[in-house]
Short mmCIF file of C-alpha atoms in Angstrom, two decimals:
data_model
loop_
_atom_site.label_atom_id
_atom_site.label_comp_id
_atom_site.label_asym_id
_atom_site.label_seq_id
_atom_site.Cartn_x
_atom_site.Cartn_y
_atom_site.Cartn_z
CA MET A 1 -0.19 38.70 163.18
CA MET A 2 -3.07 36.35 162.53
CA ASN A 3 -6.48 37.55 160.02
CA VAL A 4 -8.82 36.10 158.30
CA THR A 5 -5.81 33.69 156.38
CA LYS A 6 -5.89 31.81 159.44
CA ARG A 7 -2.38 32.86 158.77
CA SER A 8 0.73 34.43 160.96
CA VAL A 9 0.95 37.80 158.06
CA LEU A 10 4.08 39.69 157.49
CA SER A 11 4.94 42.95 156.12
CA VAL A 12 8.04 43.51 155.26
CA ASP A 13 9.63 46.84 154.13
CA LEU A 14 12.20 46.44 151.33
CA ARG A 15 15.55 47.90 151.41
CA ASN A 16 15.17 51.63 150.80
CA HIS A 17 12.08 51.97 151.65
CA GLY A 18 10.16 52.44 154.97
CA ASP A 19 11.93 52.06 157.85
CA SER A 20 14.30 49.28 156.54
CA PRO A 21 18.46 50.31 155.89
CA HIS A 22 19.08 52.69 152.99
CA MET A 23 21.55 50.68 151.10
CA ASN A 24 23.79 51.55 147.84
CA SER A 25 22.21 49.01 145.76
CA HIS A 26 18.65 48.19 144.92
CA LYS A 27 18.50 45.49 142.68
CA TYR A 28 16.38 42.27 142.20
CA GLU A 29 19.43 39.86 143.54
CA ASP A 30 20.16 42.40 146.72
CA LEU A 31 16.20 42.28 147.57
CA THR A 32 15.60 38.70 147.26
CA ALA A 33 19.07 37.98 149.94
CA ASP A 34 17.46 40.74 152.00
CA ILE A 35 13.88 38.60 152.23
CA LEU A 36 15.83 34.69 152.22
CA LYS A 37 18.32 36.41 155.33
CA LEU A 38 14.83 37.80 157.14
CA TYR A 39 13.63 33.78 156.44
CA GLU A 40 16.62 32.81 158.23
CA LYS A 41 16.62 35.54 161.40
CA LEU A 42 12.65 34.48 161.77
CA ASN A 43 13.61 30.78 161.39
CA ILE A 44 11.02 30.48 158.23
CA GLU A 45 11.29 27.66 156.48
CA LYS A 46 8.32 27.93 154.04
CA ALA A 47 6.34 31.18 152.78
CA TYR A 48 3.79 32.07 150.66
CA LEU A 49 5.55 35.69 148.87
CA VAL A 50 2.41 38.45 148.10
CA GLY A 51 3.84 41.20 146.00
CA HIS A 52 2.54 44.05 144.39
CA SER A 53 4.35 45.99 141.38
CA MET A 54 8.09 45.65 142.55
CA GLY A 55 7.72 43.63 145.61
CA GLY A 56 5.95 41.21 142.56
CA ARG A 57 8.92 41.25 141.08
CA ALA A 58 10.95 41.19 144.09
CA SER A 59 8.81 37.87 145.21
CA MET A 60 8.97 36.07 141.49
CA SER A 61 12.88 36.62 142.02
CA VAL A 62 13.00 34.42 145.38
CA SER A 63 10.46 32.34 143.92
CA LEU A 64 13.46 31.41 141.16
CA LEU A 65 16.14 31.69 143.33
CA ALA A 66 15.49 29.75 146.86
CA PRO A 67 11.98 27.72 145.11
CA LEU A 68 11.88 25.45 148.15
CA LYS A 69 11.38 28.29 150.44
CA VAL A 70 8.24 29.28 148.59
CA ALA A 71 4.75 27.66 149.12
CA GLY A 72 2.90 29.51 146.73
CA LEU A 73 3.26 32.71 144.71
CA LEU A 74 0.95 35.48 144.69
CA ILE A 75 1.91 38.29 141.95
CA ILE A 76 -0.09 41.59 142.10
CA ASP A 77 -0.37 43.54 139.04
CA ILE A 78 3.27 43.22 137.33
CA SER A 79 4.84 40.82 134.82
CA PRO A 80 8.12 39.71 134.65
CA THR A 81 8.52 40.27 130.80
CA SER A 82 7.37 43.33 129.74
CA THR A 83 7.21 46.74 131.26
CA ALA A 84 3.86 49.15 131.08
CA ARG A 85 5.11 52.81 130.19
CA ASP A 86 3.83 54.08 133.47
CA PHE A 87 6.25 52.28 135.27
CA SER A 88 9.22 52.76 133.23
CA GLU A 89 8.36 56.02 131.98
CA GLY A 90 5.65 57.67 134.50
CA LEU A 91 7.58 56.69 137.81
CA PRO A 92 10.91 57.91 137.25
CA THR A 93 9.68 61.45 136.61
CA VAL A 94 7.68 60.97 139.78
CA LEU A 95 10.55 60.66 141.61
CA ALA A 96 12.80 63.43 140.39
CA ALA A 97 9.47 65.30 141.15
CA MET A 98 9.51 64.10 144.89
CA LYS A 99 13.52 64.90 144.23
CA LYS A 100 12.38 68.85 144.28
CA VAL A 101 10.45 69.12 146.99
CA ASN A 102 12.40 71.15 149.57
CA PHE A 103 11.41 70.59 152.95
CA LYS A 104 13.99 72.59 155.07
CA LYS A 105 11.59 75.19 155.53
CA HIS A 106 8.72 73.25 157.23
CA LYS A 107 8.35 72.28 161.34
CA SER A 108 5.50 69.90 161.02
CA ILE A 109 4.59 66.59 158.97
CA LYS A 110 1.48 67.66 157.91
CA GLU A 111 3.13 71.21 157.58
CA ALA A 112 5.47 69.64 155.24
CA LYS A 113 2.99 67.08 153.28
CA GLU A 114 0.81 69.98 152.80
CA GLU A 115 3.50 71.80 150.89
CA ALA A 116 4.07 68.18 149.12
CA ARG A 117 1.14 67.99 147.37
CA LYS A 118 0.59 71.70 146.14
CA GLU A 119 4.34 70.96 144.71
CA LEU A 120 3.27 67.36 143.30
CA GLU A 121 -0.10 67.64 141.87
CA ASN A 122 0.70 68.60 139.05
CA THR A 123 2.93 65.74 138.19
CA ILE A 124 0.79 63.12 139.81
CA ASN A 125 -2.39 62.64 138.97
CA ASN A 126 -3.32 59.58 140.51
CA GLU A 127 -5.02 60.28 144.12
CA LEU A 128 -3.93 56.93 145.18
CA LEU A 129 -0.44 57.18 143.96
CA LEU A 130 -0.33 60.86 145.20
CA LYS A 131 -1.25 59.60 148.61
CA ALA A 132 0.74 56.86 148.60
CA VAL A 133 3.85 59.33 147.84
CA LEU A 134 2.90 61.74 150.78
CA SER A 135 2.65 58.98 153.08
CA ASN A 136 6.62 58.55 152.83
CA VAL A 137 6.78 62.01 154.02
CA LYS A 138 8.58 61.74 157.89
CA MET A 139 10.58 62.89 161.00
CA LYS A 140 13.88 61.12 159.77
CA SER A 141 16.79 60.04 162.56
CA ASP A 142 18.41 63.76 162.09
CA HIS A 143 15.55 65.58 163.16
CA THR A 144 15.04 66.61 160.08
CA ILE A 145 11.79 66.16 157.78
CA GLY A 146 12.12 64.24 154.48
CA TRP A 147 11.29 61.17 152.28
CA ALA A 148 11.46 58.31 154.35
CA CYS A 149 12.48 55.79 151.23
CA ASN A 150 15.65 56.29 149.72
CA LEU A 151 15.58 58.32 146.83
CA ASP A 152 19.42 59.19 145.17
CA ILE A 153 19.34 55.03 144.95
CA LEU A 154 15.99 54.37 143.34
CA ILE A 155 16.90 57.26 140.76
CA ARG A 156 20.07 56.01 140.11
CA HIS A 157 19.08 51.67 140.39
CA PHE A 158 15.89 52.60 138.63
CA LYS A 159 16.83 50.92 135.29
CA TYR A 160 17.40 47.73 137.77
CA ILE A 161 13.77 48.41 138.94
CA SER A 162 12.01 48.71 135.49
CA SER A 163 13.41 45.28 134.14
CA PHE A 164 13.17 41.46 135.52
CA PRO A 165 16.70 40.53 135.48
CA LYS A 166 17.75 38.53 132.17
CA SER A 167 19.45 35.92 134.38
CA LEU A 168 16.46 34.94 136.34
CA ARG A 169 14.35 34.47 132.91
CA LYS A 170 16.01 31.13 132.70
CA LYS A 171 14.95 29.94 136.00
CA THR A 172 11.84 28.19 136.58
CA TYR A 173 9.45 27.64 139.41
CA TYR A 174 7.49 25.10 139.70
CA GLY A 175 5.10 25.98 142.81
CA PRO A 176 1.33 27.30 142.86
CA THR A 177 1.49 30.89 141.20
CA LEU A 178 -1.87 33.11 140.77
CA PHE A 179 -1.12 36.76 139.05
CA ILE A 180 -3.95 38.92 140.22
CA GLY A 181 -4.24 42.09 137.34
CA GLY A 182 -6.69 44.97 137.62
CA GLN A 183 -8.97 45.33 134.14
CA LEU A 184 -7.86 48.80 133.87
CA SER A 185 -3.91 48.10 133.90
CA ASP A 186 -1.12 48.02 131.68
CA TYR A 187 1.17 46.73 133.76
CA LEU A 188 0.33 42.42 133.48
CA PRO A 189 -0.76 41.91 129.43
CA PRO A 190 -2.73 38.51 128.93
CA ASP A 191 -0.41 38.41 125.87
CA ASP A 192 2.46 37.99 128.17
CA LEU A 193 0.60 34.78 129.79
CA PRO A 194 3.07 32.14 127.00
CA SER A 195 6.15 33.89 128.49
CA ILE A 196 5.39 33.89 131.98
CA ARG A 197 4.81 30.34 132.41
CA GLU A 198 8.04 29.52 130.88
CA MET A 199 9.24 30.47 134.64
CA PHE A 200 5.98 30.11 135.90
CA PRO A 201 4.53 26.73 134.43
CA ARG A 202 1.59 26.64 137.20
CA ALA A 203 0.50 30.00 136.62
CA VAL A 204 -2.39 31.04 136.00
CA ILE A 205 -3.83 35.02 135.51
CA THR A 206 -7.03 36.39 136.85
CA TYR A 207 -8.57 39.98 136.51
CA ILE A 208 -10.34 42.15 138.98
CA PRO A 209 -13.20 44.13 136.63
CA GLN A 210 -12.99 48.15 137.29
CA THR A 211 -9.68 47.63 138.79
CA GLY A 212 -6.24 50.13 137.93
CA HIS A 213 -3.45 48.92 139.63
CA ASN A 214 -3.61 49.24 142.95
CA ILE A 215 -6.48 46.63 142.59
CA HIS A 216 -5.69 45.20 146.73
CA VAL A 217 -6.76 49.19 147.76
CA GLU A 218 -9.51 49.85 144.67
CA ASP A 219 -10.70 46.67 145.73
CA PRO A 220 -9.51 44.90 149.16
CA LYS A 221 -12.60 42.39 149.17
CA THR A 222 -12.09 41.10 146.06
CA PHE A 223 -8.73 40.71 146.22
CA LEU A 224 -8.61 39.21 149.90
CA GLU A 225 -11.63 37.14 148.70
CA LEU A 226 -8.87 35.75 145.52
CA VAL A 227 -6.15 35.40 147.79
CA ILE A 228 -8.16 33.34 150.40
CA ALA A 229 -9.29 30.72 147.87
CA PHE A 230 -5.65 30.62 146.53
CA MET A 231 -4.80 29.58 149.85
CA LYS A 232 -7.37 26.72 150.57
CA SER A 233 -7.29 25.25 147.08
CA GLN A 234 -3.41 24.28 148.26
CA GLU A 235 -4.57 22.89 150.99
#
């Protein structure tokens, strides 16, 4: 679709998320291979990659393994060199709580979401995160209600999600790179900039005031302005 960026925009469900296939592995190398297959399928020679959190690390992986395919890199509130405690310890707790939700007695999506909310409210005290989690409740292909994401593999392979591959830390992407962080978030520490620039020499980090980890939801106007300005600066 075309939008205010005056560019075609493609939103990608990574494996084990959304409507994408459930696979038995979830490493950043896997995600990179999937994205490059999508490039091939759609005859994309080069594109800007925009990724938030895990999607940001997947985007970084593509740029490091296939740099000629990436016109520019926009990474939203995630670092390749350190991992916030909220990510490494908080998300496994959320996934475990999701696993305990029993959907068998519910006949409607609305009813299932209401029950899941009640069960998860004690674990997830962030309303934005809770809404994002509940958006995964759906009617599955076997006509049962459940989680759209592949919980079992995400739990089993979380160690690969929570750390950036060591093999990629020795690689370099020399293209234009913008890291956008939330001022109130600890996912992208300013102290990481020297180590980030070892992999991304042209990296610039900017922070959006009064925002947490989900900056594109909390302040979409400022976020979009930064994205458009970044792309225009490369023309």
